[in-house]
Tab-separated table of C-alpha atoms in Angstrom:
chain	number	residue	atom	x	y	z
A	1	MET	CA	130.344	165.409	76.351
A	2	SER	CA	127.326	163.320	76.744
A	3	LYS	CA	127.295	159.480	77.567
A	4	ILE	CA	123.689	156.985	77.771
A	5	ALA	CA	124.507	153.851	79.664
A	6	GLY	CA	128.031	153.525	79.911
A	7	GLN	CA	128.440	155.445	76.284
A	8	GLN	CA	129.811	158.293	75.363
A	9	ALA	CA	129.578	160.393	72.041
A	10	PRO	CA	129.793	164.437	71.247
A	11	LEU	CA	126.900	166.163	71.721
A	12	GLY	CA	125.630	167.046	67.836
A	13	ALA	CA	126.517	164.290	66.713
A	14	GLU	CA	124.861	161.040	65.655
A	15	PRO	CA	124.552	158.878	68.634
A	16	VAL	CA	126.136	155.344	69.983
A	17	PRO	CA	123.612	152.713	69.505
A	18	LEU	CA	122.164	151.313	72.982
A	19	ARG	CA	121.196	148.385	71.413
A	20	THR	CA	122.981	147.541	67.898
A	21	ALA	CA	120.497	144.682	67.526
A	22	PHE	CA	118.130	147.082	66.085
A	23	TYR	CA	120.304	150.386	65.085
A	24	ASN	CA	123.377	149.735	62.309
A	25	GLY	CA	126.386	151.448	63.406
A	26	THR	CA	126.803	155.445	63.925
A	27	SER	CA	126.489	157.214	60.434
A	28	GLY	CA	122.563	157.133	61.049
A	29	SER	CA	122.668	154.930	57.557
A	30	GLY	CA	119.704	152.582	58.402
A	31	ILE	CA	117.735	150.180	60.434
A	32	THR	CA	119.258	146.623	60.302
A	33	LYS	CA	117.146	143.657	58.712
A	34	MET	CA	115.919	143.007	62.613
A	35	MET	CA	112.023	144.283	62.715
A	36	LEU	CA	111.965	146.630	65.901
A	37	PRO	CA	109.455	146.034	68.443
A	38	VAL	CA	105.817	146.827	70.039
A	39	GLY	CA	106.554	149.967	71.304
A	40	LYS	CA	108.328	153.822	70.550
A	41	LEU	CA	110.723	154.166	68.353
A	42	PRO	CA	114.564	152.849	70.003
A	43	LEU	CA	115.627	156.074	71.621
A	44	GLU	CA	119.220	156.264	69.891
A	45	TYR	CA	117.442	156.239	66.055
A	46	LEU	CA	115.423	159.528	66.868
A	47	PRO	CA	117.910	161.868	66.497
A	48	SER	CA	119.108	160.530	63.126
A	49	LEU	CA	114.820	160.669	62.316
A	50	LEU	CA	114.786	164.454	63.403
A	51	LYS	CA	117.595	165.123	61.727
A	52	ARG	CA	115.629	164.612	58.537
A	53	LEU	CA	112.845	166.886	58.811
A	54	PRO	CA	112.932	171.147	57.485
A	55	LYS	CA	114.661	173.991	59.904
A	56	GLN	CA	112.378	174.635	61.886
A	57	GLY	CA	110.553	178.055	61.549
A	58	PRO	CA	111.450	181.301	63.813
A	59	ARG	CA	108.369	181.301	65.843
A	60	VAL	CA	109.230	177.341	67.050
A	61	VAL	CA	110.737	177.835	71.119
A	62	VAL	CA	110.824	173.762	71.493
A	63	SER	CA	111.191	172.277	68.562
A	64	PRO	CA	110.675	167.954	68.192
A	65	ARG	CA	114.349	166.024	70.138
A	66	VAL	CA	114.544	163.749	72.006
A	67	GLY	CA	113.225	163.909	75.603
A	68	GLU	CA	110.692	166.276	74.352
A	69	ASP	CA	107.184	165.674	74.781
A	70	ALA	CA	106.158	168.935	73.302
A	71	ALA	CA	106.425	171.819	71.135
A	72	VAL	CA	106.135	175.139	71.781
A	73	ILE	CA	105.763	178.447	69.839
A	74	ASP	CA	105.779	181.876	69.790
A	75	ALA	CA	102.584	183.596	70.070
A	76	GLY	CA	103.188	187.047	71.028
A	77	ASP	CA	102.623	187.364	74.424
A	78	ARG	CA	102.149	183.665	75.855
A	79	TYR	CA	102.878	181.002	74.159
A	80	ILE	CA	101.022	178.012	72.699
A	81	VAL	CA	102.686	174.167	74.156
A	82	VAL	CA	101.209	171.715	71.641
A	83	ALA	CA	100.991	167.294	72.184
A	84	THR	CA	100.292	164.991	70.936
A	85	ASP	CA	99.582	161.015	71.543
A	86	PRO	CA	98.853	157.615	70.929
A	87	VAL	CA	96.314	154.710	73.590
A	88	THR	CA	97.445	151.823	71.641
A	89	PHE	CA	97.721	149.568	75.241
A	90	ALA	CA	94.447	150.097	77.449
A	91	ILE	CA	90.608	149.757	76.016
A	92	ASP	CA	88.754	150.501	78.482
A	93	GLN	CA	88.542	153.723	79.193
A	94	ILE	CA	90.866	154.743	76.505
A	95	GLY	CA	89.486	158.156	76.026
A	96	ARG	CA	90.182	158.712	79.837
A	97	TYR	CA	93.598	157.632	78.861
A	98	ALA	CA	93.707	159.571	75.830
A	99	VAL	CA	93.034	162.581	77.687
A	100	HIS	CA	95.223	162.815	80.305
A	101	VAL	CA	98.317	161.925	78.778
A	102	ASN	CA	98.230	164.279	76.478
A	103	ALA	CA	97.409	167.325	78.739
A	104	ASN	CA	100.325	165.436	81.505
A	105	ASP	CA	103.018	166.740	78.099
A	106	VAL	CA	101.184	169.852	77.837
A	107	ALA	CA	101.308	170.819	81.578
A	108	VAL	CA	105.328	169.393	82.372
A	109	LEU	CA	106.159	172.668	80.297
A	110	GLY	CA	103.733	174.342	82.656
A	111	ALA	CA	101.415	174.893	80.476
A	112	ARG	CA	97.576	175.140	81.773
A	113	PRO	CA	95.710	172.844	79.142
A	114	LEU	CA	93.130	174.084	77.043
A	115	TRP	CA	91.926	172.918	73.590
A	116	PHE	CA	91.827	168.889	72.761
A	117	PHE	CA	90.849	167.491	69.074
A	118	VAL	CA	91.357	164.184	68.628
A	119	ALA	CA	91.548	161.559	66.062
A	120	ILE	CA	89.503	157.990	66.618
A	121	LEU	CA	89.959	155.042	65.307
A	122	LEU	CA	87.908	151.801	65.384
A	123	PRO	CA	88.428	148.197	64.450
A	124	GLU	CA	86.659	147.289	61.689
A	125	SER	CA	83.408	144.045	61.958
A	126	ARG	CA	84.137	145.265	65.500
A	127	THR	CA	82.724	148.333	66.166
A	128	THR	CA	79.576	148.866	67.169
A	129	PRO	CA	77.909	152.492	68.203
A	130	GLN	CA	78.324	151.829	71.798
A	131	LEU	CA	81.925	151.472	71.345
A	132	ALA	CA	82.128	154.546	69.472
A	133	GLU	CA	79.132	156.454	72.115
A	134	THR	CA	81.637	154.967	75.145
A	135	ILE	CA	84.610	156.493	73.739
A	136	MET	CA	83.466	160.101	73.199
A	137	ASP	CA	81.435	160.247	76.981
A	138	ASP	CA	85.090	159.279	78.737
A	139	VAL	CA	86.879	161.995	76.122
A	140	GLY	CA	84.222	164.559	77.105
A	141	THR	CA	84.596	163.341	80.610
A	142	THR	CA	87.967	163.205	81.311
A	143	CYS	CA	88.044	166.864	79.107
A	144	GLU	CA	85.139	168.804	81.451
A	145	GLU	CA	87.097	167.232	84.441
A	146	LEU	CA	90.283	169.304	83.393
A	147	GLY	CA	88.815	172.487	82.154
A	148	VAL	CA	88.924	171.642	78.425
A	149	THR	CA	87.173	172.341	75.459
A	150	VAL	CA	86.920	169.547	72.730
A	151	CYS	CA	87.643	171.388	69.742
A	152	GLY	CA	87.646	168.967	66.807
A	153	GLY	CA	89.190	165.897	65.502
A	154	HIS	CA	88.633	162.580	62.937
A	155	THR	CA	86.071	158.853	63.267
A	156	GLU	CA	86.323	156.117	61.398
A	157	ILE	CA	86.279	152.546	60.852
A	158	THR	CA	90.307	151.157	60.518
A	159	GLN	CA	90.884	147.922	58.480
A	160	GLY	CA	93.650	146.065	59.710
A	161	LEU	CA	92.658	147.288	63.735
A	162	ASP	CA	92.083	144.312	66.575
A	163	ARG	CA	91.320	146.677	69.120
A	164	PRO	CA	90.927	151.318	69.211
A	165	ILE	CA	93.705	152.950	68.950
A	166	LEU	CA	93.386	157.199	69.945
A	167	VAL	CA	95.280	160.437	69.010
A	168	GLY	CA	95.385	163.183	70.671
A	169	GLN	CA	96.558	166.646	70.714
A	170	MET	CA	96.624	168.968	73.571
A	171	LEU	CA	96.815	173.064	72.924
A	172	GLY	CA	97.825	174.866	76.269
A	173	GLU	CA	98.292	178.276	77.221
A	174	VAL	CA	102.352	180.037	79.309
A	175	THR	CA	103.551	182.433	79.465
A	176	PRO	CA	107.551	183.027	78.929
A	177	THR	CA	108.660	183.819	82.318
A	178	ARG	CA	106.987	180.162	83.297
A	179	LEU	CA	108.060	178.415	80.941
A	180	VAL	CA	109.702	175.139	82.650
A	181	GLN	CA	112.305	173.803	80.058
A	182	LYS	CA	114.587	171.041	80.377
A	183	THR	CA	117.720	171.556	78.994
A	184	ARG	CA	117.771	174.488	82.228
A	185	ILE	CA	118.372	171.450	83.742
A	186	THR	CA	121.713	171.711	85.710
A	187	PRO	CA	124.308	168.792	87.006
A	188	GLY	CA	123.333	168.979	91.169
A	189	ASP	CA	119.478	169.364	90.076
A	190	LEU	CA	117.786	167.217	92.989
A	191	ILE	CA	115.718	165.230	90.802
A	192	LEU	CA	111.908	164.409	93.051
A	193	LEU	CA	109.230	161.403	91.671
A	194	THR	CA	105.737	161.951	93.383
A	195	ARG	CA	103.154	159.253	93.724
A	196	GLY	CA	105.528	156.368	92.436
A	197	VAL	CA	105.321	153.670	89.932
A	198	ALA	CA	104.299	151.872	87.558
A	199	ILE	CA	100.023	152.762	87.609
A	200	GLU	CA	98.963	152.658	84.571
A	201	GLY	CA	101.015	149.940	83.748
A	202	ALA	CA	99.565	148.190	86.867
A	203	ALA	CA	95.698	149.005	86.177
A	204	ILE	CA	95.655	148.276	82.762
A	205	LEU	CA	96.888	145.272	83.741
A	206	ALA	CA	94.689	144.645	85.790
A	207	ARG	CA	91.554	146.144	84.016
A	208	GLU	CA	92.698	144.161	80.369
A	209	ARG	CA	94.093	141.083	81.571
A	210	SER	CA	92.201	140.084	85.307
A	211	GLU	CA	92.222	136.364	83.930
A	212	TRP	CA	95.882	136.107	84.559
A	213	LEU	CA	96.178	137.843	88.181
A	214	ARG	CA	92.650	135.538	89.450
A	215	GLY	CA	94.648	133.654	92.175
A	216	PRO	CA	98.593	134.778	91.767
A	217	VAL	CA	97.482	138.200	93.463
A	218	ASP	CA	94.821	138.374	96.460
A	219	ALA	CA	91.347	139.821	94.809
A	220	GLN	CA	91.168	143.048	96.817
A	221	VAL	CA	94.952	144.313	95.085
A	222	LEU	CA	93.210	143.183	91.993
A	223	ALA	CA	90.674	145.738	92.413
A	224	ARG	CA	92.540	148.592	93.799
A	225	ALA	CA	94.530	147.946	91.020
A	226	SER	CA	91.977	148.027	88.234
A	227	ARG	CA	90.934	151.397	90.389
A	228	LEU	CA	94.266	152.809	89.894
A	229	LEU	CA	93.010	154.873	86.454
A	230	ILE	CA	90.736	157.062	88.668
A	231	GLU	CA	93.188	156.496	92.393
A	232	PRO	CA	94.758	157.975	92.666
A	233	GLY	CA	94.415	158.857	88.728
A	234	ILE	CA	97.276	159.553	86.350
A	235	SER	CA	97.166	162.794	85.844
A	236	VAL	CA	99.991	164.727	86.746
A	237	VAL	CA	98.356	168.925	86.029
A	238	SER	CA	97.892	169.974	89.095
A	239	ALA	CA	101.113	168.966	90.853
A	240	ALA	CA	102.521	170.339	87.648
A	241	LEU	CA	101.406	173.366	87.612
A	242	ALA	CA	101.716	174.204	91.483
A	243	ALA	CA	105.514	173.141	90.720
A	244	ALA	CA	105.647	175.283	87.429
A	245	ASN	CA	104.435	178.457	90.349
A	246	LEU	CA	108.239	178.606	91.235
A	247	SER	CA	110.110	178.341	87.622
A	248	ASP	CA	112.921	180.101	88.642
A	249	ALA	CA	113.345	176.525	91.380
A	250	VAL	CA	112.241	174.348	88.719
A	251	HIS	CA	114.181	173.342	86.293
A	252	GLY	CA	112.536	170.502	84.443
A	253	MET	CA	109.758	167.987	84.150
A	254	HIS	CA	109.111	164.951	82.700
A	255	ASP	CA	105.782	162.349	82.964
A	256	PRO	CA	107.310	158.829	82.453
A	257	THR	CA	104.599	157.304	79.936
A	258	GLU	CA	106.014	154.121	77.832
A	259	GLY	CA	109.339	152.313	79.126
A	260	GLY	CA	108.043	152.947	81.831
A	261	LEU	CA	110.351	155.032	84.597
A	262	ALA	CA	113.342	154.092	82.897
A	263	ALA	CA	112.659	155.456	79.917
A	264	GLY	CA	111.944	158.469	81.351
A	265	LEU	CA	114.670	159.477	83.635
A	266	PHE	CA	116.353	159.071	79.924
A	267	GLU	CA	114.255	161.837	78.574
A	268	LEU	CA	114.185	164.059	81.571
A	269	VAL	CA	119.041	164.687	81.203
A	270	ALA	CA	118.116	163.737	77.208
A	271	PRO	CA	117.980	167.585	76.111
A	272	ALA	CA	120.088	168.635	78.101
A	273	GLY	CA	122.743	166.012	77.655
A	274	LEU	CA	123.284	164.843	81.329
A	275	GLY	CA	123.861	162.237	83.688
A	276	MET	CA	122.455	160.452	86.793
A	277	HIS	CA	122.420	158.515	90.001
A	278	VAL	CA	119.309	157.281	91.484
A	279	ILE	CA	118.365	155.374	94.885
A	280	ARG	CA	116.196	151.868	93.250
A	281	GLY	CA	115.093	152.027	97.185
A	282	GLU	CA	114.353	155.381	97.195
A	283	ILE	CA	111.845	154.964	94.562
A	284	PRO	CA	108.425	154.301	96.107
A	285	VAL	CA	106.995	151.477	93.890
A	286	LEU	CA	102.972	151.017	94.465
A	287	PRO	CA	102.395	148.088	96.737
A	288	GLU	CA	99.230	146.860	93.672
A	289	CYS	CA	102.067	147.452	91.129
A	290	ARG	CA	104.619	145.647	92.956
A	291	ALA	CA	101.479	142.368	93.136
A	292	ILE	CA	101.090	142.614	89.866
A	293	CYS	CA	104.726	142.697	88.263
A	294	ASP	CA	106.071	139.400	90.724
A	295	ALA	CA	103.178	137.605	89.431
A	296	LEU	CA	104.297	138.547	86.213
A	297	GLY	CA	107.995	138.038	85.900
A	298	LEU	CA	107.558	142.186	84.987
A	299	ASP	CA	110.059	144.857	85.941
A	300	PRO	CA	108.101	148.182	87.770
A	301	LEU	CA	110.681	150.813	86.885
A	302	LYS	CA	109.712	149.727	82.941
A	303	LEU	CA	106.044	149.268	82.431
A	304	ILE	CA	103.659	152.090	81.530
A	305	ALA	CA	104.169	154.230	84.301
A	306	SER	CA	101.422	157.310	83.208
A	307	GLY	CA	100.332	159.099	87.112
A	308	ALA	CA	103.889	159.802	87.963
A	309	LEU	CA	105.884	162.887	87.044
A	310	LEU	CA	109.667	163.831	87.584
A	311	ILE	CA	110.684	167.305	88.575
A	312	ALA	CA	114.388	168.363	88.335
A	313	VAL	CA	114.611	171.278	90.702
A	314	ALA	CA	117.805	173.497	92.373
A	315	PRO	CA	118.477	171.779	95.650
A	316	ASP	CA	118.798	175.218	97.320
A	317	ARG	CA	115.234	175.241	97.160
A	318	ALA	CA	113.867	171.545	97.016
A	319	ASP	CA	112.346	172.147	99.828
A	320	SER	CA	110.043	174.623	98.647
A	321	VAL	CA	108.570	172.539	95.210
A	322	LEU	CA	108.619	169.669	98.151
A	323	TRP	CA	105.620	171.833	99.791
A	324	ALA	CA	104.213	172.911	97.076
A	325	VAL	CA	103.798	169.478	95.325
A	326	ALA	CA	102.304	167.806	98.469
A	327	ALA	CA	100.024	170.656	98.850
A	328	THR	CA	97.952	169.472	96.030
A	329	GLY	CA	97.250	166.171	97.615
A	330	VAL	CA	100.266	164.169	95.612
A	331	PRO	CA	103.021	162.820	98.318
A	332	VAL	CA	106.502	163.185	96.464
A	333	ALA	CA	109.859	161.918	96.974
A	334	PRO	CA	113.265	162.870	96.196
A	335	ILE	CA	115.297	159.601	94.483
A	336	GLY	CA	118.438	160.901	93.653
A	337	GLU	CA	120.233	163.942	91.629
A	338	VAL	CA	121.513	164.933	88.236
A	339	ARG	CA	125.672	164.423	87.275
A	340	PRO	CA	127.495	165.792	84.619
A	341	ALA	CA	127.595	163.800	81.765
A	342	ASN	CA	130.863	161.444	82.291
A	343	GLU	CA	129.221	159.684	85.083
A	344	GLY	CA	126.449	157.876	83.095
A	345	ILE	CA	122.948	158.026	83.592
A	346	MET	CA	123.652	155.330	87.298
A	347	ILE	CA	120.944	153.261	89.542
A	348	GLU	CA	122.047	152.528	93.281
A	349	THR	CA	121.168	148.907	93.662
A	350	ASN	CA	121.636	147.681	97.772
A	351	GLY	CA	125.039	149.855	97.677
A	352	THR	CA	125.972	148.755	93.553
A	353	LEU	CA	126.020	151.426	91.209
A	354	GLN	CA	126.016	149.957	87.610
A	355	PRO	CA	124.238	151.724	84.587
A	356	LEU	CA	120.313	151.749	84.418
A	357	THR	CA	119.429	150.065	80.954
A	358	LEU	CA	116.655	151.523	78.752
A	359	PRO	CA	114.394	149.007	78.364
A	360	ALA	CA	113.534	148.267	75.285
A	361	ARG	CA	110.781	147.868	75.102
A	362	ASP	CA	107.629	148.120	77.848
A	363	GLU	CA	107.334	145.742	79.951
A	364	ILE	CA	103.816	145.719	78.941
A	365	ALA	CA	104.121	144.510	75.840
A	366	ARG	CA	106.189	141.810	76.851
A	367	ALA	CA	103.316	140.854	78.938
A	368	PHE	CA	100.475	140.331	76.285
A	369	ASP	CA	103.386	138.569	73.874
A	370	SER	CA	101.422	135.542	76.017
A	371	ASP	CA	98.001	135.789	74.270
């Protein structure tokens, strides 16, 4: 049995809805007439949506499923890992975001990112040659930093947009013995978190909405938050590859993005159909993020969180993984452990244990609603 937020359903069955306002029943019959909110499609709706896809070919090692951000294709002595992800919230340095979020999705499977494709959609009546050049420069510089080659893509002026949108696709390679799959996660595994939350969300809000935050947030704190995209940055590649060197100890990795750490925790254990127990007081929240979230009334655990990395490790090998990741200069700490499915996905706050709620949408979308 799998249990998500206190509701049970047999593995492989249609999911029991977490938010019945958006999903109609358990039969997969469709969505209600109510419109879905901005952001990822509801997590509980994805299984029925994915069932509409044709059967996977025999060389597909990891196929589309809830909690997976990349596919794996058998290429003989190597696996090709492929991820695709858009950037829709950020405008400033959007090219940098696009490269990093796709590289992260490849690296958490133990693969080194190598080849990048990008579709650049630019808004009608708002696009200058300078904007296009700036985005392309950001893409090129960031790929060069990671040792990634830009292999192709597409550019166009698109009707109906009010901002640029980039859709990236990253490919990487990994040997079969180094592939990290979340299906290996087992009860008792420790859950580690690097850096803290929410680097990306705090950086976007500081850069894109500084006028809201001047006054409620100290000027120096706001300046530091605006630099989080660069320092510490949102790449998890070095930490993920260091952990993947201990692939016998590392049972799964995930980079929390939209929906924040809360959604990332669900996605970490979804492929294995397990539960978890995390301790809120052990979750590092960056002071810049805390200040911004307090000023805007946001939950930092549900704010877009690129730059953090979740790692599920065998408890008897946790020290080795902690050391390997810390050796890259990235802080890392345990925040909880994986539990059997029937214990649910739980968070302990000040000694009280309760179900961790899956965000209906990212807090940054809620913040931007006030525009």
